Amino acid sequence: MSRVPGWLGRLGHGLTEMGDRLDERRAEAEREEEEEASPPDEPPPPLDEAPPVVAPRPDPAQAVPWGMRVAAEAGWRLLVLAGTVWVLMRVISAVQLVVLAFVAALLITALLQPTVSWLRRYGVPRGLATALTAILGFVVMGLIGWFVTWQVMENIDNVSDQVQDGIDELRNWLLNSPFHVTDKQINDIAENLREAVGANTDQITSAGLEGVTVVVEALTGILLAAFSTLFLLYDGKRIWEWTLKLVPAAARPGVAGAGPRAWRTLTAYVRGTVIVALIDAIFIGLGIYFLGVPMAVPLAVFIFLFAFIPLVGAVVSGALAVVVALVTQGVFTAVMSLAVVLAVQQIEGHILQPFILGRAVRVHPLAVVLSVAAGGMVAGIGGAVVAVPLVAVTNTVVGYLRSYSREQALKQAPRPRGATAVDAAAAAPATDRAEGPAPQE
């Protein structure tokens, strides 16, 4: 019998045993995997033995509420801005005379610049046109001051007698009035006034000495204003171009566009105020002149000058005219003078100012009142005079810069193409109208 079949049998038996062992190992591996995947049968540890769980602390910035973070961010920026404004105000207070003189020069230049331009159009050289305009302007203002002083000095004696007669008449009217004022009460008031004047003699004397200092400072300011006006009239354009070089390059185009618009606003304000003040002075002066009030012309000049202080100036000048009428001509003339003043001021406020100034100076009445009060508190009468034109110019500049930044943003935005571009071009004018009026040219 051959050995081949026996060999094949042993080989088949070995292969069979090897397959069985592989099956056993595979089954054992599957059991180990199932044991590792199944949860342990051990009981959980008791609660008192569990390790403490420590929650992670949040970021301090994230723990602060969002509204408080915004308030804090705005707060420190406001503090920096307030500190900057405070330092600026301290610097301005230290050189207050120079600042007021330069601002006065700007106002005078805005009034006289059209005359220089008119002469230049007729071929007059710039230097000669500037000299003629400045000399004419300063001569007119000097003549006005001389005329007021002359009228006051000429009529002071007559006015003193009329004041005494008016006081006596007022005393008699109070005694016979329904207010039940007695002669003893009037004498007590007069005695108290005399005692107050006698007790404050030193203060009155020191005030007089301070008045001398004020006169010297006023003369210095006038000289500075005149000197600055000459250079602004002659070389204002080059001064503005030099000023633009101090502005950062990124902001220079916007400032260059805002400057001429601010100057046009200032010029319109000064012209309109001069015209309105002149109309007030003429009509109130004529009214009190026909009523027989003495020094009607000087009072009209005071009304013209005080008209440059919005709201407050009209009240003060009108009250001065009424007081002079009361102490010189009696109660009836004072009442009629008050009626004239109120009528002219009502026409001024509701007709003249909106018609003459128009939209050149768009300042809310509340802003006018607050700016005049703040200017008066900071720099006295000079601050009250320059407060409103400063607010008007600031309003114009801010409006133009806002419009300029919006235009630059639209230019830098990607432009749509195709049908979308046509729709956007058609909607652009409506969007511009919705954004508000364009700044005054």
GROMACS .gro file of C-alpha atoms in nm:
model
  441
    1MET     CA    1   0.000   0.000   0.000
    2SER     CA    2   0.139   0.340  -0.099
    3ARG     CA    3   0.248   0.607   0.165
    4VAL     CA    4   0.093   0.906  -0.018
    5PRO     CA    5  -0.254   0.877   0.128
    6GLY     CA    6  -0.113   0.864   0.484
    7TRP     CA    7   0.081   1.182   0.430
    8LEU     CA    8  -0.219   1.362   0.302
    9GLY     CA    9  -0.415   1.244   0.603
   10ARG     CA   10  -0.162   1.386   0.850
   11LEU     CA   11  -0.157   1.717   0.662
   12GLY     CA   12  -0.533   1.742   0.670
   13HIS     CA   13  -0.539   1.659   1.040
   14GLY     CA   14  -0.277   1.932   1.115
   15LEU     CA   15  -0.472   2.192   0.920
   16THR     CA   16  -0.786   2.099   1.108
   17GLU     CA   17  -0.615   2.143   1.447
   18MET     CA   18  -0.469   2.478   1.338
   19GLY     CA   19  -0.815   2.603   1.235
   20ASP     CA   20  -0.959   2.498   1.570
   21ARG     CA   21  -0.688   2.680   1.762
   22LEU     CA   22  -0.747   2.999   1.552
   23ASP     CA   23  -1.119   2.977   1.628
   24GLU     CA   24  -1.049   2.945   2.001
   25ARG     CA   25  -0.812   3.245   2.001
   26ARG     CA   26  -1.066   3.454   1.804
   27ALA     CA   27  -1.342   3.366   2.051
   28GLU     CA   28  -1.113   3.447   2.347
   29ALA     CA   29  -1.022   3.786   2.195
   30GLU     CA   30  -1.393   3.870   2.144
   31ARG     CA   31  -1.467   3.780   2.508
   32GLU     CA   32  -1.186   4.010   2.629
   33GLU     CA   33  -1.320   4.297   2.418
   34GLU     CA   34  -1.670   4.248   2.554
   35GLU     CA   35  -1.536   4.247   2.912
   36GLU     CA   36  -1.344   4.572   2.855
   37ALA     CA   37  -1.649   4.739   2.696
   38SER     CA   38  -1.892   4.635   2.969
   39PRO     CA   39  -1.904   4.859   3.288
   40PRO     CA   40  -1.743   4.713   3.595
   41ASP     CA   41  -1.959   4.537   3.847
   42GLU     CA   42  -1.790   4.720   4.134
   43PRO     CA   43  -2.019   4.942   4.341
   44PRO     CA   44  -1.963   5.324   4.311
   45PRO     CA   45  -1.761   5.488   4.586
   46PRO     CA   46  -1.957   5.654   4.868
   47LEU     CA   47  -2.042   6.029   4.845
   48ASP     CA   48  -1.814   6.129   5.131
   49GLU     CA   49  -1.518   5.974   4.952
   50ALA     CA   50  -1.589   6.136   4.605
   51PRO     CA   51  -1.316   6.386   4.494
   52PRO     CA   52  -1.430   6.753   4.498
   53VAL     CA   53  -1.514   6.907   4.160
   54VAL     CA   54  -1.368   7.262   4.119
   55ALA     CA   55  -1.544   7.474   3.852
   56PRO     CA   56  -1.306   7.682   3.636
   57ARG     CA   57  -1.316   8.056   3.710
   58PRO     CA   58  -1.450   8.272   3.426
   59ASP     CA   59  -1.254   8.550   3.262
   60PRO     CA   60  -1.301   8.871   3.467
   61ALA     CA   61  -1.381   9.071   3.152
   62GLN     CA   62  -1.649   8.819   3.060
   63ALA     CA   63  -1.797   8.826   3.411
   64VAL     CA   64  -1.873   9.203   3.380
   65PRO     CA   65  -2.209   9.269   3.210
   66TRP     CA   66  -2.194   9.399   2.854
   67GLY     CA   67  -2.372   9.725   2.935
   68MET     CA   68  -2.127   9.804   3.215
   69ARG     CA   69  -1.831   9.734   2.986
   70VAL     CA   70  -1.972   9.976   2.726
   71ALA     CA   71  -2.030  10.239   2.995
   72ALA     CA   72  -1.674  10.198   3.123
   73GLU     CA   73  -1.529  10.229   2.772
   74ALA     CA   74  -1.731  10.544   2.707
   75GLY     CA   75  -1.651  10.679   3.055
   76TRP     CA   76  -1.274  10.682   3.029
   77ARG     CA   77  -1.294  10.832   2.681
   78LEU     CA   78  -1.520  11.107   2.814
   79LEU     CA   79  -1.274  11.167   3.098
   80VAL     CA   80  -0.989  11.207   2.849
   81LEU     CA   81  -1.201  11.441   2.637
   82ALA     CA   82  -1.307  11.645   2.942
   83GLY     CA   83  -0.944  11.672   3.053
   84THR     CA   84  -0.843  11.791   2.707
   85VAL     CA   85  -1.119  12.052   2.702
   86TRP     CA   86  -1.024  12.168   3.052
   87VAL     CA   87  -0.658  12.212   2.955
   88LEU     CA   88  -0.765  12.395   2.639
   89MET     CA   89  -0.988  12.629   2.839
   90ARG     CA   90  -0.706  12.700   3.082
   91VAL     CA   91  -0.478  12.789   2.794
   92ILE     CA   92  -0.744  13.014   2.640
   93SER     CA   93  -0.803  13.183   2.976
   94ALA     CA   94  -0.429  13.252   3.007
   95VAL     CA   95  -0.427  13.429   2.668
   96GLN     CA   96  -0.788  13.544   2.670
   97LEU     CA   97  -0.709  13.893   2.540
   98VAL     CA   98  -0.522  13.754   2.237
   99VAL     CA   99  -0.795  13.502   2.157
  100LEU     CA  100  -1.075  13.760   2.179
  101ALA     CA  101  -0.876  14.007   1.969
  102PHE     CA  102  -0.817  13.746   1.698
  103VAL     CA  103  -1.183  13.637   1.697
  104ALA     CA  104  -1.289  14.002   1.673
  105ALA     CA  105  -1.048  14.038   1.380
  106LEU     CA  106  -1.213  13.740   1.211
  107LEU     CA  107  -1.558  13.899   1.253
  108ILE     CA  108  -1.437  14.234   1.119
  109THR     CA  109  -1.262  14.060   0.830
  110ALA     CA  110  -1.582  13.872   0.743
  111LEU     CA  111  -1.759  14.209   0.730
  112LEU     CA  112  -1.492  14.390   0.524
  113GLN     CA  113  -1.376  14.109   0.294
  114PRO     CA  114  -1.655  14.162   0.034
  115THR     CA  115  -1.536  14.522  -0.010
  116VAL     CA  116  -1.182  14.403  -0.081
  117SER     CA  117  -1.313  14.150  -0.332
  118TRP     CA  118  -1.524  14.419  -0.500
  119LEU     CA  119  -1.223  14.649  -0.537
  120ARG     CA  120  -1.010  14.362  -0.669
  121ARG     CA  121  -1.268  14.292  -0.941
  122TYR     CA  122  -1.225  14.649  -1.064
  123GLY     CA  123  -0.849  14.606  -1.097
  124VAL     CA  124  -0.733  14.766  -0.771
  125PRO     CA  125  -0.412  14.602  -0.639
  126ARG     CA  126  -0.453  14.380  -0.339
  127GLY     CA  127  -0.245  14.596  -0.106
  128LEU     CA  128  -0.427  14.917  -0.201
  129ALA     CA  129  -0.767  14.749  -0.177
  130THR     CA  130  -0.681  14.616   0.168
  131ALA     CA  131  -0.555  14.955   0.288
  132LEU     CA  132  -0.859  15.145   0.158
  133THR     CA  133  -1.105  14.897   0.309
  134ALA     CA  134  -0.929  14.884   0.647
  135ILE     CA  135  -0.894  15.262   0.672
  136LEU     CA  136  -1.257  15.315   0.577
  137GLY     CA  137  -1.379  15.055   0.827
  138PHE     CA  138  -1.168  15.180   1.117
  139VAL     CA  139  -1.258  15.544   1.044
  140VAL     CA  140  -1.629  15.461   1.047
  141MET     CA  141  -1.601  15.272   1.377
  142GLY     CA  142  -1.392  15.553   1.527
  143LEU     CA  143  -1.644  15.816   1.418
  144ILE     CA  144  -1.925  15.616   1.575
  145GLY     CA  145  -1.738  15.597   1.907
  146TRP     CA  146  -1.652  15.967   1.894
  147PHE     CA  147  -2.013  16.061   1.813
  148VAL     CA  148  -2.151  15.859   2.105
  149THR     CA  149  -1.899  16.014   2.347
  150TRP     CA  150  -1.970  16.364   2.215
  151GLN     CA  151  -2.346  16.323   2.248
  152VAL     CA  152  -2.315  16.193   2.603
  153MET     CA  153  -2.085  16.476   2.711
  154GLU     CA  154  -2.304  16.740   2.546
  155ASN     CA  155  -2.624  16.618   2.708
  156ILE     CA  156  -2.494  16.501   3.046
  157ASP     CA  157  -2.593  16.820   3.230
  158ASN     CA  158  -2.935  16.834   3.074
  159VAL     CA  159  -2.990  16.467   3.139
  160SER     CA  160  -2.884  16.509   3.505
  161ASP     CA  161  -3.148  16.777   3.555
  162GLN     CA  162  -3.407  16.565   3.378
  163VAL     CA  163  -3.311  16.264   3.587
  164GLN     CA  164  -3.360  16.465   3.906
  165ASP     CA  165  -3.697  16.591   3.782
  166GLY     CA  166  -3.791  16.240   3.681
  167ILE     CA  167  -3.698  16.103   4.022
  168ASP     CA  168  -3.915  16.367   4.187
  169GLU     CA  169  -4.199  16.287   3.951
  170LEU     CA  170  -4.158  15.915   4.017
  171ARG     CA  171  -4.161  15.985   4.391
  172ASN     CA  172  -4.487  16.180   4.361
  173TRP     CA  173  -4.637  15.908   4.144
  174LEU     CA  174  -4.549  15.642   4.401
  175LEU     CA  175  -4.702  15.850   4.681
  176ASN     CA  176  -5.029  15.885   4.488
  177SER     CA  177  -5.027  15.533   4.344
  178PRO     CA  178  -5.250  15.248   4.463
  179PHE     CA  179  -4.941  15.070   4.604
  180HIS     CA  180  -4.977  15.258   4.937
  181VAL     CA  181  -4.615  15.372   4.942
  182THR     CA  182  -4.547  15.625   5.218
  183ASP     CA  183  -4.299  15.910   5.230
  184LYS     CA  184  -4.115  15.740   5.517
  185GLN     CA  185  -4.058  15.425   5.311
  186ILE     CA  186  -3.914  15.624   5.023
  187ASN     CA  187  -3.684  15.814   5.261
  188ASP     CA  188  -3.571  15.486   5.416
  189ILE     CA  189  -3.485  15.345   5.073
  190ALA     CA  190  -3.285  15.657   4.984
  191GLU     CA  191  -3.105  15.645   5.320
  192ASN     CA  192  -3.017  15.280   5.272
  193LEU     CA  193  -2.875  15.358   4.929
  194ARG     CA  194  -2.659  15.638   5.070
  195GLU     CA  195  -2.534  15.414   5.349
  196ALA     CA  196  -2.454  15.136   5.102
  197VAL     CA  197  -2.254  15.377   4.887
  198GLY     CA  198  -2.069  15.513   5.191
  199ALA     CA  199  -1.990  15.167   5.328
  200ASN     CA  200  -1.852  15.047   4.993
  201THR     CA  201  -1.639  15.350   4.910
  202ASP     CA  202  -1.319  15.144   4.915
  203GLN     CA  203  -1.467  14.884   4.685
  204ILE     CA  204  -1.592  15.150   4.447
  205THR     CA  205  -1.246  15.308   4.443
  206SER     CA  206  -1.078  14.974   4.374
  207ALA     CA  207  -1.331  14.910   4.101
  208GLY     CA  208  -1.235  15.242   3.947
  209LEU     CA  209  -0.869  15.146   3.956
  210GLU     CA  210  -0.954  14.812   3.798
  211GLY     CA  211  -1.145  15.007   3.536
  212VAL     CA  212  -0.821  15.176   3.435
  213THR     CA  213  -0.664  14.833   3.384
  214VAL     CA  214  -0.964  14.727   3.179
  215VAL     CA  215  -0.925  15.035   2.958
  216VAL     CA  216  -0.557  14.955   2.898
  217GLU     CA  217  -0.643  14.594   2.812
  218ALA     CA  218  -0.922  14.712   2.583
  219LEU     CA  219  -0.684  14.942   2.394
  220THR     CA  220  -0.434  14.657   2.362
  221GLY     CA  221  -0.705  14.429   2.229
  222ILE     CA  222  -0.817  14.692   1.979
  223LEU     CA  223  -0.461  14.729   1.846
  224LEU     CA  224  -0.422  14.350   1.819
  225ALA     CA  225  -0.757  14.320   1.641
  226ALA     CA  226  -0.667  14.597   1.396
  227PHE     CA  227  -0.326  14.445   1.323
  228SER     CA  228  -0.477  14.097   1.273
  229THR     CA  229  -0.752  14.236   1.050
  230LEU     CA  230  -0.498  14.395   0.815
  231PHE     CA  231  -0.312  14.068   0.765
  232LEU     CA  232  -0.631  13.862   0.732
  233LEU     CA  233  -0.762  14.097   0.465
  234TYR     CA  234  -0.434  14.104   0.275
  235ASP     CA  235  -0.304  13.750   0.313
  236GLY     CA  236  -0.596  13.543   0.438
  237LYS     CA  237  -0.578  13.281   0.161
  238ARG     CA  238  -0.211  13.201   0.218
  239ILE     CA  239  -0.266  13.193   0.596
  240TRP     CA  240  -0.539  12.933   0.540
  241GLU     CA  241  -0.313  12.727   0.310
  242TRP     CA  242  -0.039  12.733   0.573
  243THR     CA  243  -0.289  12.623   0.838
  244LEU     CA  244  -0.388  12.326   0.624
  245LYS     CA  245  -0.029  12.201   0.635
  246LEU     CA  246  -0.067  12.151   1.011
  247VAL     CA  247  -0.357  11.908   0.957
  248PRO     CA  248  -0.274  11.536   0.911
  249ALA     CA  249  -0.266  11.432   0.547
  250ALA     CA  250  -0.555  11.186   0.586
  251ALA     CA  251  -0.789  11.456   0.718
  252ARG     CA  252  -0.661  11.740   0.497
  253PRO     CA  253  -0.912  11.703   0.208
  254GLY     CA  254  -1.211  11.716   0.444
  255VAL     CA  255  -1.077  12.015   0.635
  256ALA     CA  256  -0.992  12.192   0.308
  257GLY     CA  257  -1.355  12.158   0.200
  258ALA     CA  258  -1.499  12.255   0.537
  259GLY     CA  259  -1.294  12.577   0.567
  260PRO     CA  260  -1.459  12.776   0.284
  261ARG     CA  261  -1.804  12.669   0.397
  262ALA     CA  262  -1.731  12.778   0.753
  263TRP     CA  263  -1.608  13.114   0.624
  264ARG     CA  264  -1.925  13.164   0.418
  265THR     CA  265  -2.135  13.086   0.724
  266LEU     CA  266  -1.939  13.337   0.934
  267THR     CA  267  -1.968  13.603   0.662
  268ALA     CA  268  -2.344  13.547   0.630
  269TYR     CA  269  -2.385  13.568   1.008
  270VAL     CA  270  -2.191  13.895   1.039
  271ARG     CA  271  -2.369  14.058   0.746
  272GLY     CA  272  -2.711  13.952   0.866
  273THR     CA  273  -2.643  14.062   1.223
  274VAL     CA  274  -2.520  14.404   1.106
  275ILE     CA  275  -2.830  14.457   0.892
  276VAL     CA  276  -3.067  14.345   1.169
  277ALA     CA  277  -2.887  14.556   1.430
  278LEU     CA  278  -2.897  14.861   1.202
  279ILE     CA  279  -3.272  14.822   1.146
  280ASP     CA  280  -3.331  14.783   1.521
  281ALA     CA  281  -3.124  15.091   1.601
  282ILE     CA  282  -3.294  15.307   1.337
  283PHE     CA  283  -3.653  15.223   1.426
  284ILE     CA  284  -3.611  15.217   1.805
  285GLY     CA  285  -3.407  15.538   1.785
  286LEU     CA  286  -3.678  15.709   1.579
  287GLY     CA  287  -3.945  15.587   1.818
  288ILE     CA  288  -3.778  15.719   2.134
  289TYR     CA  289  -3.677  16.040   1.951
  290PHE     CA  290  -4.038  16.124   1.865
  291LEU     CA  291  -4.136  16.039   2.223
  292GLY     CA  292  -3.896  16.311   2.343
  293VAL     CA  293  -3.645  16.083   2.518
  294PRO     CA  294  -3.308  16.261   2.552
  295MET     CA  295  -2.992  16.117   2.394
  296ALA     CA  296  -3.196  15.917   2.143
  297VAL     CA  297  -2.904  15.892   1.900
  298PRO     CA  298  -2.651  15.756   2.155
  299LEU     CA  299  -2.914  15.512   2.276
  300ALA     CA  300  -2.967  15.398   1.916
  301VAL     CA  301  -2.593  15.339   1.884
  302PHE     CA  302  -2.595  15.134   2.205
  303ILE     CA  303  -2.888  14.932   2.067
  304PHE     CA  304  -2.686  14.868   1.749
  305LEU     CA  305  -2.381  14.749   1.944
  306PHE     CA  306  -2.575  14.534   2.192
  307ALA     CA  307  -2.758  14.363   1.904
  308PHE     CA  308  -2.441  14.160   1.842
  309ILE     CA  309  -2.516  13.974   2.168
  310PRO     CA  310  -2.812  13.751   2.074
  311LEU     CA  311  -3.118  13.762   2.301
  312VAL     CA  312  -2.940  13.922   2.596
  313GLY     CA  313  -2.825  14.232   2.407
  314ALA     CA  314  -3.175  14.319   2.287
  315VAL     CA  315  -3.312  14.294   2.641
  316VAL     CA  316  -3.034  14.505   2.795
  317SER     CA  317  -3.043  14.779   2.531
  318GLY     CA  318  -3.422  14.795   2.535
  319ALA     CA  319  -3.426  14.813   2.916
  320LEU     CA  320  -3.169  15.094   2.905
  321ALA     CA  321  -3.388  15.299   2.669
  322VAL     CA  322  -3.696  15.240   2.888
  323VAL     CA  323  -3.510  15.338   3.208
  324VAL     CA  324  -3.385  15.662   3.049
  325ALA     CA  325  -3.740  15.740   2.935
  326LEU     CA  326  -3.873  15.664   3.283
  327VAL     CA  327  -3.634  15.887   3.479
  328THR     CA  328  -3.647  16.173   3.229
  329GLN     CA  329  -3.999  16.180   3.086
  330GLY     CA  330  -4.215  15.985   3.327
  331VAL     CA  331  -4.415  15.664   3.338
  332PHE     CA  332  -4.628  15.722   3.027
  333THR     CA  333  -4.328  15.786   2.803
  334ALA     CA  334  -4.153  15.484   2.953
  335VAL     CA  335  -4.453  15.262   2.874
  336MET     CA  336  -4.468  15.392   2.517
  337SER     CA  337  -4.093  15.338   2.478
  338LEU     CA  338  -4.135  14.982   2.603
  339ALA     CA  339  -4.410  14.927   2.344
  340VAL     CA  340  -4.182  15.055   2.066
  341VAL     CA  341  -3.892  14.834   2.179
  342LEU     CA  342  -4.110  14.522   2.203
  343ALA     CA  343  -4.274  14.584   1.864
  344VAL     CA  344  -3.940  14.626   1.685
  345GLN     CA  345  -3.790  14.322   1.857
  346GLN     CA  346  -4.089  14.106   1.766
  347ILE     CA  347  -4.057  14.212   1.401
  348GLU     CA  348  -3.686  14.138   1.420
  349GLY     CA  349  -3.727  13.792   1.571
  350HIS     CA  350  -4.010  13.670   1.347
  351ILE     CA  351  -3.946  13.845   1.016
  352LEU     CA  352  -3.603  14.006   0.983
  353GLN     CA  353  -3.377  13.731   1.116
  354PRO     CA  354  -3.543  13.441   0.926
  355PHE     CA  355  -3.555  13.648   0.607
  356ILE     CA  356  -3.205  13.801   0.621
  357LEU     CA  357  -3.007  13.519   0.778
  358GLY     CA  358  -3.215  13.244   0.619
  359ARG     CA  359  -3.055  12.901   0.629
  360ALA     CA  360  -2.701  13.034   0.646
  361VAL     CA  361  -2.700  13.014   1.026
  362ARG     CA  362  -2.906  12.718   1.142
  363VAL     CA  363  -2.879  12.720   1.521
  364HIS     CA  364  -3.159  12.612   1.754
  365PRO     CA  365  -3.278  12.881   2.001
  366LEU     CA  366  -3.183  12.656   2.294
  367ALA     CA  367  -2.828  12.629   2.155
  368VAL     CA  368  -2.821  13.009   2.123
  369VAL     CA  369  -2.923  13.060   2.485
  370LEU     CA  370  -2.680  12.801   2.621
  371SER     CA  371  -2.390  12.922   2.405
  372VAL     CA  372  -2.443  13.286   2.505
  373ALA     CA  373  -2.460  13.189   2.872
  374ALA     CA  374  -2.148  12.972   2.849
  375GLY     CA  375  -1.957  13.236   2.652
  376GLY     CA  376  -2.050  13.504   2.903
  377MET     CA  377  -1.939  13.288   3.195
  378VAL     CA  378  -1.606  13.204   3.031
  379ALA     CA  379  -1.506  13.536   2.875
  380GLY     CA  380  -1.764  13.798   2.972
  381ILE     CA  381  -1.919  14.020   2.705
  382GLY     CA  382  -1.662  13.919   2.445
  383GLY     CA  383  -1.741  13.552   2.498
  384ALA     CA  384  -2.114  13.619   2.465
  385VAL     CA  385  -2.055  13.802   2.134
  386VAL     CA  386  -1.847  13.526   1.973
  387ALA     CA  387  -2.041  13.230   2.116
  388VAL     CA  388  -2.320  13.214   1.857
  389PRO     CA  389  -2.102  13.254   1.544
  390LEU     CA  390  -1.869  12.989   1.688
  391VAL     CA  391  -2.160  12.749   1.732
  392ALA     CA  392  -2.290  12.829   1.381
  393VAL     CA  393  -1.950  12.766   1.223
  394THR     CA  394  -1.905  12.444   1.423
  395ASN     CA  395  -2.247  12.323   1.308
  396THR     CA  396  -2.153  12.387   0.944
  397VAL     CA  397  -1.815  12.215   0.976
  398VAL     CA  398  -1.956  11.906   1.149
  399GLY     CA  399  -2.235  11.874   0.893
  400TYR     CA  400  -1.993  11.897   0.601
  401LEU     CA  401  -1.744  11.650   0.751
  402ARG     CA  402  -2.025  11.400   0.814
  403SER     CA  403  -2.143  11.434   0.455
  404TYR     CA  404  -1.785  11.411   0.326
  405SER     CA  405  -1.713  11.091   0.521
  406ARG     CA  406  -2.036  10.937   0.389
  407GLU     CA  407  -1.940  11.023   0.032
  408GLN     CA  408  -1.594  10.872   0.078
  409ALA     CA  409  -1.746  10.553   0.219
  410LEU     CA  410  -1.976  10.525  -0.083
  411LYS     CA  411  -1.683  10.577  -0.321
  412GLN     CA  412  -1.477  10.305  -0.153
  413ALA     CA  413  -1.765  10.054  -0.150
  414PRO     CA  414  -1.764   9.794  -0.435
  415ARG     CA  415  -1.993   9.898  -0.717
  416PRO     CA  416  -2.260   9.650  -0.835
  417ARG     CA  417  -2.273   9.546  -1.199
  418GLY     CA  418  -2.545   9.464  -1.447
  419ALA     CA  419  -2.907   9.514  -1.356
  420THR     CA  420  -2.816   9.563  -0.990
  421ALA     CA  421  -2.603   9.865  -1.086
  422VAL     CA  422  -2.899  10.022  -1.267
  423ASP     CA  423  -3.122   9.969  -0.965
  424ALA     CA  424  -2.859  10.113  -0.730
  425ALA     CA  425  -2.810  10.419  -0.952
  426ALA     CA  426  -3.183  10.480  -0.960
  427ALA     CA  427  -3.209  10.445  -0.581
  428ALA     CA  428  -2.906  10.664  -0.503
  429PRO     CA  429  -3.079  11.005  -0.531
  430ALA     CA  430  -3.364  10.890  -0.310
  431THR     CA  431  -3.113  10.765  -0.053
  432ASP     CA  432  -2.926  11.095  -0.061
  433ARG     CA  433  -3.249  11.285  -0.007
  434ALA     CA  434  -3.338  11.062   0.284
  435GLU     CA  435  -3.000  11.127   0.447
  436GLY     CA  436  -3.075  11.500   0.486
  437PRO     CA  437  -2.994  11.830   0.317
  438ALA     CA  438  -2.651  11.882   0.171
  439PRO     CA  439  -2.427  12.137   0.339
  440GLN     CA  440  -2.452  12.497   0.231
  441GLU     CA  441  -2.215  12.596  -0.047
   0.00000   0.00000   0.00000
